[in-house]
């Protein structure tokens, strides 16, 4: 039998329960507001809203509200309610209190962990997907896809929280790399808005790299450069020229800043071989145009920032020049057979791709020669750089000979001589010219004929004008007018090179 209860005996019970739960709810809200504010200052307000919107916090608030409402209801209807209903309300109210206070133990840990870097990183991984990307680029109100995620990464870097920065940047790079692969692997052509969105993501990654450079986080800078390079190669592989070319331009900006600051971030100059070789193999015009210009500029910066005793920047220039010439070699090996002397861009785009490499090499070679002339005592790094230039350039000529292209082989053989003669007289350079031309000659009949034709043409006086595109036009008046020898193997070649160098030093042009 249910015992009799007076309104005076139950009223304090419901009132006490309501007051306790209301007080606890106020404390929870205060703690939540404080923790999210601290996290918002650490990351961004937008990212915190994304992190907390799926948490159990709203459910806990709802549970407390319902329990408090039940307590108030008990206070209001107790005097007029039947005894059994009062007991039921009391039982449910006590059960509600147990549930609400029990949820605090779970909510406490979640409130502390939700706004920490691991939770934010997990939200980034879950939030960046192909479906979310397509939705973002299709939304007129969205200017940059996943901007809040990237802003969280930038905030963590600026706050000098290296651990959080590592976790967020890793999550961003992994997620966007997956997105690029999924987007590029689509059999259908990407819509313009998706191309623009992917380009914007690359720009956001570049902004992260800029922040890491400012903070001196070299490890993160290296990771971001490799991530960008991976996305560029993915785009090249699937023929996305617009995306790849923009990425190359961004990588160039990062590499340029790293070299100028003298920071030891090796990927800044190591990534370019794969990029140029892939672009040359696939024949992506815009990527080749920007890529060759970018690497050429980076070589110029490295050379010009090196002093007489500075071998580090010359080593960087050596690596970049090697990658540039290997990319050129790949182009000739894969597309050289389609290039002829009578080609025009409209009929043979391969000729235009070839000219991207040739023009930028001419510019870079002049910078190297000029810098070498300014040094009172050329360093070992400079000798190594010029020798490597001649060796790799002769390898490009050998590739042209292997595809039986007389025109390119002859043109490249002449460039080997002109590039070598741009330097001061020294035995090592002379031997490198001899070695390079002999290698071209021994490739096959095409190489032998091209070398003979190149040397023969150098005996003909050349008219030097503003449109002269030879590698060293300043040397043309005395180099091209005084070659008179018979090509009889290496000894004849040494004699010829010596004669050219003598005429260069004398300046006699009669």
Short mmCIF file of C-alpha atoms in Angstrom, two decimals:
data_model
loop_
_atom_site.label_atom_id
_atom_site.label_comp_id
_atom_site.label_asym_id
_atom_site.label_seq_id
_atom_site.Cartn_x
_atom_site.Cartn_y
_atom_site.Cartn_z
CA UNK A 1 0.00 0.00 0.00
CA UNK A 2 1.34 3.46 -0.97
CA UNK A 3 1.98 5.61 2.11
CA UNK A 4 0.27 8.97 2.45
CA UNK A 5 2.39 12.00 1.52
CA UNK A 6 1.65 15.62 2.28
CA UNK A 7 2.39 18.45 -0.12
CA UNK A 8 4.72 19.95 2.46
CA UNK A 9 6.84 16.79 2.53
CA UNK A 10 7.34 16.51 -1.26
CA UNK A 11 7.55 20.18 -2.14
CA UNK A 12 11.10 20.64 -0.72
CA UNK A 13 12.23 17.50 -2.55
CA UNK A 14 11.16 18.74 -5.99
CA UNK A 15 12.42 22.24 -5.20
CA UNK A 16 15.82 21.00 -4.08
CA UNK A 17 16.22 18.79 -7.12
CA UNK A 18 15.35 21.66 -9.45
CA UNK A 19 17.77 24.07 -7.75
CA UNK A 20 20.65 21.59 -7.77
CA UNK A 21 20.22 20.69 -11.42
CA UNK A 22 19.81 24.31 -12.47
CA UNK A 23 23.03 25.21 -10.65
CA UNK A 24 24.92 22.33 -12.22
CA UNK A 25 23.53 23.22 -15.65
CA UNK A 26 24.79 26.79 -15.22
CA UNK A 27 28.24 25.49 -14.32
CA UNK A 28 28.26 23.20 -17.39
CA UNK A 29 27.32 26.06 -19.68
CA UNK A 30 30.03 28.27 -18.15
CA UNK A 31 32.69 25.58 -18.53
CA UNK A 32 31.61 24.91 -22.11
CA UNK A 33 31.72 28.60 -23.01
CA UNK A 34 35.15 29.02 -21.42
CA UNK A 35 36.67 25.93 -23.08
CA UNK A 36 35.31 26.78 -26.51
CA UNK A 37 36.49 30.37 -26.19
CA UNK A 38 40.00 29.22 -25.33
CA UNK A 39 39.91 26.74 -28.22
CA UNK A 40 38.55 29.41 -30.57
CA UNK A 41 41.46 31.67 -29.67
CA UNK A 42 43.81 28.76 -30.31
CA UNK A 43 42.24 27.67 -33.59
CA UNK A 44 39.26 29.58 -35.03
CA UNK A 45 35.63 30.16 -34.12
CA UNK A 46 34.47 28.44 -37.30
CA UNK A 47 36.39 25.24 -36.68
CA UNK A 48 35.14 25.03 -33.08
CA UNK A 49 31.53 25.26 -34.23
CA UNK A 50 32.25 22.39 -36.63
CA UNK A 51 33.85 20.35 -33.84
CA UNK A 52 31.11 20.85 -31.27
CA UNK A 53 28.01 20.63 -33.44
CA UNK A 54 28.09 16.82 -33.38
CA UNK A 55 29.13 16.42 -29.74
CA UNK A 56 26.96 15.15 -26.87
CA UNK A 57 26.82 18.63 -25.32
CA UNK A 58 23.39 19.50 -26.82
CA UNK A 59 21.98 16.14 -25.64
CA UNK A 60 23.24 16.74 -22.12
CA UNK A 61 21.67 20.20 -22.05
CA UNK A 62 18.40 18.71 -23.28
CA UNK A 63 18.53 16.01 -20.58
CA UNK A 64 19.10 18.57 -17.81
CA UNK A 65 16.32 20.79 -19.17
CA UNK A 66 13.85 17.91 -19.26
CA UNK A 67 14.76 16.85 -15.71
CA UNK A 68 14.39 20.39 -14.36
CA UNK A 69 11.06 20.74 -16.17
CA UNK A 70 9.88 17.52 -14.50
CA UNK A 71 10.84 18.91 -11.08
CA UNK A 72 8.93 22.12 -11.73
CA UNK A 73 5.95 20.12 -13.00
CA UNK A 74 5.97 18.13 -9.79
CA UNK A 75 5.91 21.31 -7.75
CA UNK A 76 2.94 22.67 -9.68
CA UNK A 77 0.65 19.66 -9.86
CA UNK A 78 1.50 17.90 -6.56
CA UNK A 79 -1.37 19.44 -4.54
CA UNK A 80 -4.03 18.34 -7.04
CA UNK A 81 -2.51 15.13 -8.40
CA UNK A 82 -3.48 11.68 -7.14
CA UNK A 83 -1.10 9.88 -4.86
CA UNK A 84 0.07 7.36 -7.45
CA UNK A 85 0.96 10.16 -9.89
CA UNK A 86 2.96 11.99 -7.22
CA UNK A 87 4.95 8.84 -6.52
CA UNK A 88 5.51 8.35 -10.24
CA UNK A 89 6.71 11.93 -10.67
CA UNK A 90 9.04 11.57 -7.72
CA UNK A 91 10.46 8.32 -9.08
CA UNK A 92 11.01 9.78 -12.54
CA UNK A 93 12.54 12.97 -11.07
CA UNK A 94 15.06 10.95 -9.03
CA UNK A 95 15.85 8.85 -12.10
CA UNK A 96 16.38 12.05 -14.11
CA UNK A 97 18.81 13.35 -11.50
CA UNK A 98 20.78 10.11 -11.66
CA UNK A 99 20.95 10.27 -15.45
CA UNK A 100 21.99 13.93 -15.57
CA UNK A 101 24.70 13.59 -12.97
CA UNK A 102 25.90 10.34 -14.53
CA UNK A 103 26.24 12.10 -17.91
CA UNK A 104 28.56 14.66 -16.34
CA UNK A 105 31.40 12.16 -16.09
CA UNK A 106 31.21 11.50 -19.82
CA UNK A 107 30.61 15.13 -20.75
CA UNK A 108 33.54 16.32 -18.65
CA UNK A 109 36.04 14.27 -20.66
CA UNK A 110 34.40 15.20 -23.94
CA UNK A 111 34.42 18.92 -23.17
CA UNK A 112 38.13 18.72 -22.40
CA UNK A 113 39.03 16.60 -25.44
CA UNK A 114 36.67 17.94 -28.11
CA UNK A 115 38.54 21.18 -28.57
CA UNK A 116 42.01 19.61 -28.45
CA UNK A 117 44.15 19.16 -31.57
CA UNK A 118 43.46 15.41 -32.06
CA UNK A 119 39.70 16.01 -32.12
CA UNK A 120 40.04 18.95 -34.49
CA UNK A 121 42.29 16.87 -36.75
CA UNK A 122 39.70 14.09 -36.80
CA UNK A 123 36.98 16.55 -37.74
CA UNK A 124 39.19 17.76 -40.60
CA UNK A 125 39.71 14.21 -41.86
CA UNK A 126 35.98 13.50 -41.73
CA UNK A 127 35.00 16.88 -43.13
CA UNK A 128 37.16 16.86 -46.26
CA UNK A 129 35.62 14.51 -48.80
CA UNK A 130 34.67 14.53 -52.44
CA UNK A 131 31.00 14.96 -51.58
CA UNK A 132 31.71 17.88 -49.24
CA UNK A 133 33.98 19.43 -51.88
CA UNK A 134 31.37 19.20 -54.61
CA UNK A 135 28.81 20.72 -52.27
CA UNK A 136 31.18 23.55 -51.30
CA UNK A 137 32.12 24.53 -54.86
CA UNK A 138 28.44 24.43 -55.83
CA UNK A 139 27.50 26.83 -53.03
CA UNK A 140 27.50 30.47 -54.10
CA UNK A 141 28.22 31.57 -50.53
CA UNK A 142 31.40 29.48 -50.28
CA UNK A 143 34.43 31.37 -51.60
CA UNK A 144 37.18 28.90 -50.62
CA UNK A 145 36.45 25.21 -49.92
CA UNK A 146 37.29 24.13 -46.35
CA UNK A 147 38.59 27.59 -45.50
CA UNK A 148 37.83 27.15 -41.78
CA UNK A 149 39.97 24.00 -41.66
CA UNK A 150 42.95 25.74 -43.23
CA UNK A 151 42.47 28.76 -40.97
CA UNK A 152 42.62 26.43 -37.97
CA UNK A 153 45.97 25.13 -39.23
CA UNK A 154 47.30 28.66 -39.71
CA UNK A 155 46.14 29.66 -36.23
CA UNK A 156 47.90 26.68 -34.65
CA UNK A 157 51.13 27.62 -36.45
CA UNK A 158 50.87 31.28 -35.44
CA UNK A 159 50.26 30.31 -31.80
CA UNK A 160 53.58 28.41 -31.94
CA UNK A 161 51.81 25.25 -30.84
CA UNK A 162 54.03 22.89 -32.80
CA UNK A 163 52.31 19.69 -31.73
CA UNK A 164 48.87 20.98 -32.71
CA UNK A 165 50.27 22.41 -35.94
CA UNK A 166 51.80 19.02 -36.83
CA UNK A 167 48.51 17.21 -36.26
CA UNK A 168 46.34 19.70 -38.14
CA UNK A 169 48.70 20.12 -41.08
CA UNK A 170 49.07 16.34 -41.38
CA UNK A 171 45.30 15.93 -41.38
CA UNK A 172 44.88 18.66 -44.00
CA UNK A 173 47.55 17.26 -46.32
CA UNK A 174 46.36 13.67 -46.06
CA UNK A 175 42.72 14.60 -46.60
CA UNK A 176 43.33 16.94 -49.53
CA UNK A 177 45.68 14.42 -51.18
CA UNK A 178 42.90 11.85 -51.03
CA UNK A 179 40.49 14.42 -52.44
CA UNK A 180 42.81 15.21 -55.38
CA UNK A 181 43.14 11.53 -56.26
CA UNK A 182 39.39 10.98 -56.14
CA UNK A 183 38.70 14.11 -58.20
CA UNK A 184 41.39 13.49 -60.82
CA UNK A 185 40.49 9.82 -61.24
CA UNK A 186 37.03 10.77 -62.44
CA UNK A 187 36.51 9.65 -66.02
CA UNK A 188 34.60 12.83 -66.84
CA UNK A 189 36.26 16.20 -67.33
CA UNK A 190 36.23 18.29 -64.17
CA UNK A 191 33.79 21.23 -64.21
CA UNK A 192 35.36 24.68 -64.10
CA UNK A 193 34.14 25.29 -60.55
CA UNK A 194 35.86 22.12 -59.33
CA UNK A 195 39.10 23.05 -61.09
CA UNK A 196 38.92 26.46 -59.41
CA UNK A 197 38.20 24.82 -56.06
CA UNK A 198 41.21 22.49 -56.31
CA UNK A 199 43.43 25.42 -57.27
CA UNK A 200 42.17 27.31 -54.21
CA UNK A 201 43.05 24.34 -52.01
CA UNK A 202 46.59 24.42 -53.39
CA UNK A 203 46.78 28.14 -52.59
CA UNK A 204 45.63 27.44 -49.02
CA UNK A 205 48.36 24.83 -48.61
CA UNK A 206 50.88 27.35 -49.87
CA UNK A 207 49.68 29.81 -47.22
CA UNK A 208 50.32 27.14 -44.57
CA UNK A 209 53.85 26.74 -45.92
CA UNK A 210 54.38 30.51 -45.72
CA UNK A 211 53.40 30.43 -42.04
CA UNK A 212 55.78 27.54 -41.30
CA UNK A 213 58.62 29.38 -43.02
CA UNK A 214 58.00 32.41 -40.82
CA UNK A 215 58.00 30.26 -37.67
CA UNK A 216 61.05 28.27 -38.76
CA UNK A 217 59.21 24.93 -38.74
CA UNK A 218 61.42 23.36 -41.40
CA UNK A 219 59.98 19.89 -40.96
CA UNK A 220 56.45 21.11 -41.62
CA UNK A 221 57.61 23.21 -44.56
CA UNK A 222 59.24 20.13 -46.08
CA UNK A 223 56.08 18.10 -45.53
CA UNK A 224 53.89 20.74 -47.17
CA UNK A 225 56.21 21.05 -50.18
CA UNK A 226 56.14 17.29 -50.67
CA UNK A 227 52.37 17.32 -50.31
CA UNK A 228 52.03 20.02 -52.97
CA UNK A 229 54.43 18.16 -55.26
CA UNK A 230 52.38 14.98 -54.85
CA UNK A 231 49.19 16.79 -55.83
CA UNK A 232 50.94 18.35 -58.84
CA UNK A 233 52.14 14.95 -60.03
CA UNK A 234 48.64 13.52 -59.57
CA UNK A 235 47.24 16.34 -61.69
CA UNK A 236 49.93 15.84 -64.33
CA UNK A 237 49.22 12.12 -64.45
CA UNK A 238 45.56 12.78 -65.20
CA UNK A 239 46.20 15.63 -67.65
CA UNK A 240 44.95 18.46 -65.41
CA UNK A 241 47.26 21.12 -66.87
CA UNK A 242 45.54 24.14 -65.27
CA UNK A 243 45.76 22.66 -61.77
CA UNK A 244 49.34 21.39 -62.20
CA UNK A 245 50.66 24.66 -63.63
CA UNK A 246 49.16 26.67 -60.78
CA UNK A 247 50.66 24.25 -58.27
CA UNK A 248 54.08 24.59 -59.92
CA UNK A 249 53.85 28.36 -59.60
CA UNK A 250 53.01 28.04 -55.88
CA UNK A 251 55.85 25.57 -55.24
CA UNK A 252 58.23 27.93 -57.01
CA UNK A 253 57.25 30.74 -54.64
CA UNK A 254 57.95 28.54 -51.62
CA UNK A 255 61.27 27.31 -53.00
CA UNK A 256 62.34 30.85 -53.85
CA UNK A 257 61.67 32.09 -50.31
CA UNK A 258 63.44 29.11 -48.76
CA UNK A 259 66.57 29.61 -50.91
CA UNK A 260 66.68 33.36 -50.31
CA UNK A 261 66.35 32.85 -46.55
CA UNK A 262 69.08 30.21 -46.57
CA UNK A 263 66.87 27.63 -44.86
CA UNK A 264 67.76 23.96 -45.03
CA UNK A 265 64.53 22.62 -46.54
CA UNK A 266 65.74 20.07 -49.08
CA UNK A 267 62.41 19.33 -50.81
CA UNK A 268 62.44 22.95 -51.99
CA UNK A 269 64.97 21.91 -54.64
CA UNK A 270 64.57 18.11 -54.72
CA UNK A 271 60.97 17.90 -55.96
CA UNK A 272 61.56 19.45 -59.36
CA UNK A 273 63.00 16.48 -61.21
CA UNK A 274 59.85 14.39 -60.92
CA UNK A 275 57.63 17.37 -61.75
CA UNK A 276 59.53 18.42 -64.88
CA UNK A 277 60.03 14.86 -66.09
CA UNK A 278 56.34 14.02 -65.61
CA UNK A 279 55.22 17.21 -67.37
CA UNK A 280 57.69 16.61 -70.22
CA UNK A 281 56.53 13.01 -70.59
CA UNK A 282 52.84 13.98 -70.68
CA UNK A 283 53.41 17.14 -72.74
CA UNK A 284 51.47 19.60 -70.54
CA UNK A 285 52.12 22.97 -72.13
CA UNK A 286 51.27 25.38 -69.30
CA UNK A 287 53.03 23.24 -66.71
CA UNK A 288 56.16 23.05 -68.87
CA UNK A 289 56.08 26.79 -69.51
CA UNK A 290 55.77 27.75 -65.86
CA UNK A 291 57.95 24.87 -64.63
CA UNK A 292 60.95 25.62 -66.84
CA UNK A 293 60.74 29.34 -66.07
CA UNK A 294 60.42 28.66 -62.34
CA UNK A 295 63.37 26.28 -62.09
CA UNK A 296 65.50 28.58 -64.24
CA UNK A 297 64.70 31.47 -61.91
CA UNK A 298 65.51 29.35 -58.84
CA UNK A 299 68.90 28.44 -60.33
CA UNK A 300 69.59 32.12 -60.98
CA UNK A 301 68.70 33.01 -57.39
CA UNK A 302 70.91 30.27 -55.96
CA UNK A 303 73.87 31.27 -58.15
CA UNK A 304 73.53 35.00 -57.55
CA UNK A 305 73.26 34.53 -53.78
CA UNK A 306 76.44 32.48 -53.61
CA UNK A 307 79.78 34.04 -52.74
CA UNK A 308 83.34 32.99 -53.46
CA UNK A 309 83.39 30.67 -50.47
CA UNK A 310 79.69 29.76 -50.46
CA UNK A 311 79.31 26.23 -51.77
CA UNK A 312 75.85 25.53 -50.36
CA UNK A 313 73.90 27.69 -52.80
CA UNK A 314 76.02 26.39 -55.67
CA UNK A 315 75.11 22.86 -54.57
CA UNK A 316 71.44 23.87 -54.70
CA UNK A 317 71.99 25.32 -58.17
CA UNK A 318 73.73 22.09 -59.18
CA UNK A 319 70.75 19.99 -58.04
CA UNK A 320 68.22 22.28 -59.74
CA UNK A 321 70.19 22.45 -62.98
CA UNK A 322 70.49 18.66 -63.04
CA UNK A 323 66.74 18.33 -62.62
CA UNK A 324 66.08 20.93 -65.31
CA UNK A 325 68.32 19.17 -67.83
CA UNK A 326 66.90 15.73 -66.98
CA UNK A 327 63.43 17.11 -67.66
CA UNK A 328 64.71 18.44 -70.98
CA UNK A 329 66.22 15.04 -71.70
CA UNK A 330 62.86 13.37 -70.99
CA UNK A 331 61.11 15.73 -73.41
CA UNK A 332 63.57 15.02 -76.21
CA UNK A 333 63.47 11.27 -75.58
CA UNK A 334 59.66 11.17 -75.68
CA UNK A 335 58.81 13.86 -78.23
CA UNK A 336 62.05 14.62 -80.08
CA UNK A 337 61.09 12.65 -83.17
CA UNK A 338 58.19 15.07 -83.77
CA UNK A 339 60.36 18.21 -83.83
CA UNK A 340 61.84 19.48 -87.09
CA UNK A 341 63.52 22.67 -88.25
CA UNK A 342 60.42 23.77 -90.17
CA UNK A 343 58.02 23.25 -87.28
CA UNK A 344 55.75 25.99 -86.06
CA UNK A 345 53.78 26.01 -82.84
CA UNK A 346 50.46 25.68 -84.66
CA UNK A 347 51.48 22.43 -86.31
CA UNK A 348 53.85 20.95 -83.73
CA UNK A 349 53.35 21.95 -80.09
CA UNK A 350 56.34 19.74 -79.24
CA UNK A 351 58.59 22.41 -80.75
CA UNK A 352 57.14 24.98 -78.35
CA UNK A 353 57.75 22.67 -75.40
CA UNK A 354 61.33 22.23 -76.52
CA UNK A 355 61.80 25.99 -76.79
CA UNK A 356 60.62 26.45 -73.20
CA UNK A 357 63.65 24.46 -72.06
CA UNK A 358 66.08 25.96 -74.56
CA UNK A 359 65.20 29.60 -73.89
CA UNK A 360 65.36 29.22 -70.12
CA UNK A 361 68.61 27.30 -70.33
CA UNK A 362 70.16 30.08 -72.40
CA UNK A 363 69.16 32.64 -69.79
CA UNK A 364 70.43 30.53 -66.90
CA UNK A 365 73.71 29.71 -68.65
CA UNK A 366 74.40 33.42 -69.10
CA UNK A 367 73.81 34.01 -65.38
CA UNK A 368 76.18 31.19 -64.45
CA UNK A 369 78.88 32.40 -66.84
CA UNK A 370 78.51 36.00 -65.69
CA UNK A 371 78.71 35.04 -62.03
CA UNK A 372 81.74 32.87 -62.69
CA UNK A 373 83.49 35.82 -64.39
CA UNK A 374 82.78 38.05 -61.36
CA UNK A 375 84.46 35.68 -58.93
CA UNK A 376 88.08 36.48 -58.30
CA UNK A 377 88.76 32.86 -57.46
CA UNK A 378 86.05 30.55 -58.86
CA UNK A 379 85.12 27.98 -56.25
CA UNK A 380 85.13 24.21 -56.65
CA UNK A 381 81.34 24.38 -56.62
CA UNK A 382 81.35 26.62 -59.69
CA UNK A 383 83.63 24.25 -61.60
CA UNK A 384 81.40 21.35 -60.63
CA UNK A 385 78.33 23.29 -61.74
CA UNK A 386 79.70 24.16 -65.18
CA UNK A 387 80.99 20.63 -65.78
CA UNK A 388 77.66 19.14 -64.79
CA UNK A 389 75.91 21.57 -67.13
CA UNK A 390 78.00 20.42 -70.09
CA UNK A 391 77.66 16.75 -69.22
CA UNK A 392 73.88 16.82 -68.83
CA UNK A 393 73.45 19.00 -71.91
CA UNK A 394 75.45 16.51 -73.95
CA UNK A 395 73.13 13.77 -72.59
CA UNK A 396 70.18 15.71 -74.00
CA UNK A 397 71.96 15.80 -77.37
CA UNK A 398 72.57 12.04 -77.18
CA UNK A 399 68.85 11.49 -76.59
CA UNK A 400 68.15 13.56 -79.71
CA UNK A 401 70.59 11.36 -81.63
CA UNK A 402 68.88 8.22 -80.32
CA UNK A 403 65.55 9.35 -81.79
CA UNK A 404 67.38 10.11 -85.08
CA UNK A 405 66.72 13.86 -84.99
CA UNK A 406 69.60 15.45 -86.92
CA UNK A 407 68.27 18.97 -86.38
CA UNK A 408 68.06 18.81 -82.58
CA UNK A 409 71.32 16.88 -82.20
CA UNK A 410 73.23 19.46 -84.22
CA UNK A 411 71.57 22.33 -82.36
CA UNK A 412 72.38 20.82 -78.98
CA UNK A 413 75.97 19.98 -79.97
CA UNK A 414 76.54 23.64 -80.84
CA UNK A 415 75.10 24.62 -77.45
CA UNK A 416 77.56 22.31 -75.70
CA UNK A 417 80.48 24.14 -77.35
CA UNK A 418 79.04 27.61 -76.75
CA UNK A 419 78.16 26.84 -73.12
CA UNK A 420 81.67 25.54 -72.42
CA UNK A 421 83.41 28.43 -74.15
CA UNK A 422 81.52 30.94 -72.06
CA UNK A 423 83.77 30.11 -69.11
CA UNK A 424 87.33 31.16 -68.48
CA UNK A 425 90.02 29.02 -70.08
CA UNK A 426 90.69 25.97 -67.98
CA UNK A 427 91.67 22.43 -68.79
CA UNK A 428 88.74 20.82 -67.01
CA UNK A 429 86.15 22.74 -69.03
CA UNK A 430 88.04 21.99 -72.23
CA UNK A 431 88.09 18.29 -71.43
CA UNK A 432 84.38 18.37 -70.61
CA UNK A 433 83.57 19.88 -74.03
CA UNK A 434 85.66 17.18 -75.68
CA UNK A 435 84.03 14.45 -73.60
CA UNK A 436 80.53 15.72 -74.32
CA UNK A 437 80.96 16.01 -78.07
CA UNK A 438 82.76 12.69 -78.29
CA UNK A 439 79.86 11.07 -76.44
CA UNK A 440 77.39 12.56 -78.88
CA UNK A 441 79.52 11.43 -81.83
CA UNK A 442 79.76 7.87 -80.55
CA UNK A 443 76.00 7.51 -79.98
CA UNK A 444 75.22 6.56 -83.58
CA UNK A 445 75.62 7.82 -87.15
CA UNK A 446 73.10 10.58 -86.46
CA UNK A 447 75.23 11.86 -83.57
CA UNK A 448 78.47 11.71 -85.56
CA UNK A 449 76.96 13.58 -88.49
CA UNK A 450 75.34 16.18 -86.24
CA UNK A 451 78.63 16.93 -84.47
CA UNK A 452 80.45 17.33 -87.79
CA UNK A 453 77.71 19.65 -89.10
CA UNK A 454 77.70 21.68 -85.90
CA UNK A 455 81.45 22.19 -86.01
CA UNK A 456 81.31 22.94 -89.73
CA UNK A 457 78.63 25.59 -89.27
CA UNK A 458 80.72 27.30 -86.63
CA UNK A 459 83.25 28.11 -89.40
CA UNK A 460 80.68 30.34 -91.15
CA UNK A 461 80.59 33.99 -90.08
CA UNK A 462 77.39 34.72 -88.20
CA UNK A 463 75.38 37.91 -88.34
CA UNK A 464 74.69 39.01 -84.80
CA UNK A 465 71.43 40.88 -84.30
CA UNK A 466 68.87 41.52 -81.63
CA UNK A 467 67.03 38.33 -82.50
CA UNK A 468 70.12 36.10 -82.24
CA UNK A 469 69.11 33.13 -80.10
CA UNK A 470 72.46 31.43 -79.76
CA UNK A 471 73.50 30.55 -76.24
CA UNK A 472 76.32 33.07 -76.05
CA UNK A 473 75.62 35.74 -78.68
CA UNK A 474 78.22 38.04 -77.13
CA UNK A 475 80.93 35.58 -78.14
CA UNK A 476 79.61 35.02 -81.67
CA UNK A 477 81.85 37.54 -83.54
CA UNK A 478 85.09 35.84 -82.56
CA UNK A 479 83.92 32.26 -81.90
CA UNK A 480 82.10 31.69 -85.15
CA UNK A 481 84.60 33.28 -87.54
CA UNK A 482 87.85 31.45 -86.75
CA UNK A 483 87.25 27.73 -86.72
CA UNK A 484 89.44 25.95 -89.26
CA UNK A 485 90.27 22.36 -88.58
CA UNK A 486 89.51 18.81 -89.60
CA UNK A 487 87.51 16.74 -87.14
CA UNK A 488 89.79 13.77 -86.56
CA UNK A 489 88.66 12.35 -83.28
CA UNK A 490 89.44 13.72 -79.87
CA UNK A 491 92.83 15.23 -80.67
CA UNK A 492 91.39 17.30 -83.50
CA UNK A 493 88.59 18.39 -81.27
CA UNK A 494 90.99 19.52 -78.54
CA UNK A 495 92.89 21.53 -81.14
CA UNK A 496 89.68 23.11 -82.38
CA UNK A 497 88.51 24.05 -78.90
CA UNK A 498 91.92 25.54 -78.10
CA UNK A 499 91.78 27.62 -81.28
CA UNK A 500 88.29 28.92 -80.43
CA UNK A 501 89.38 29.87 -76.92
CA UNK A 502 92.44 31.66 -78.29
CA UNK A 503 90.29 33.73 -80.63
CA UNK A 504 87.87 34.50 -77.79
CA UNK A 505 90.65 35.81 -75.58
CA UNK A 506 92.20 37.90 -78.38
CA UNK A 507 88.93 39.42 -79.54
CA UNK A 508 90.26 39.48 -83.14
CA UNK A 509 87.32 39.29 -85.59
CA UNK A 510 88.96 39.92 -88.97
#
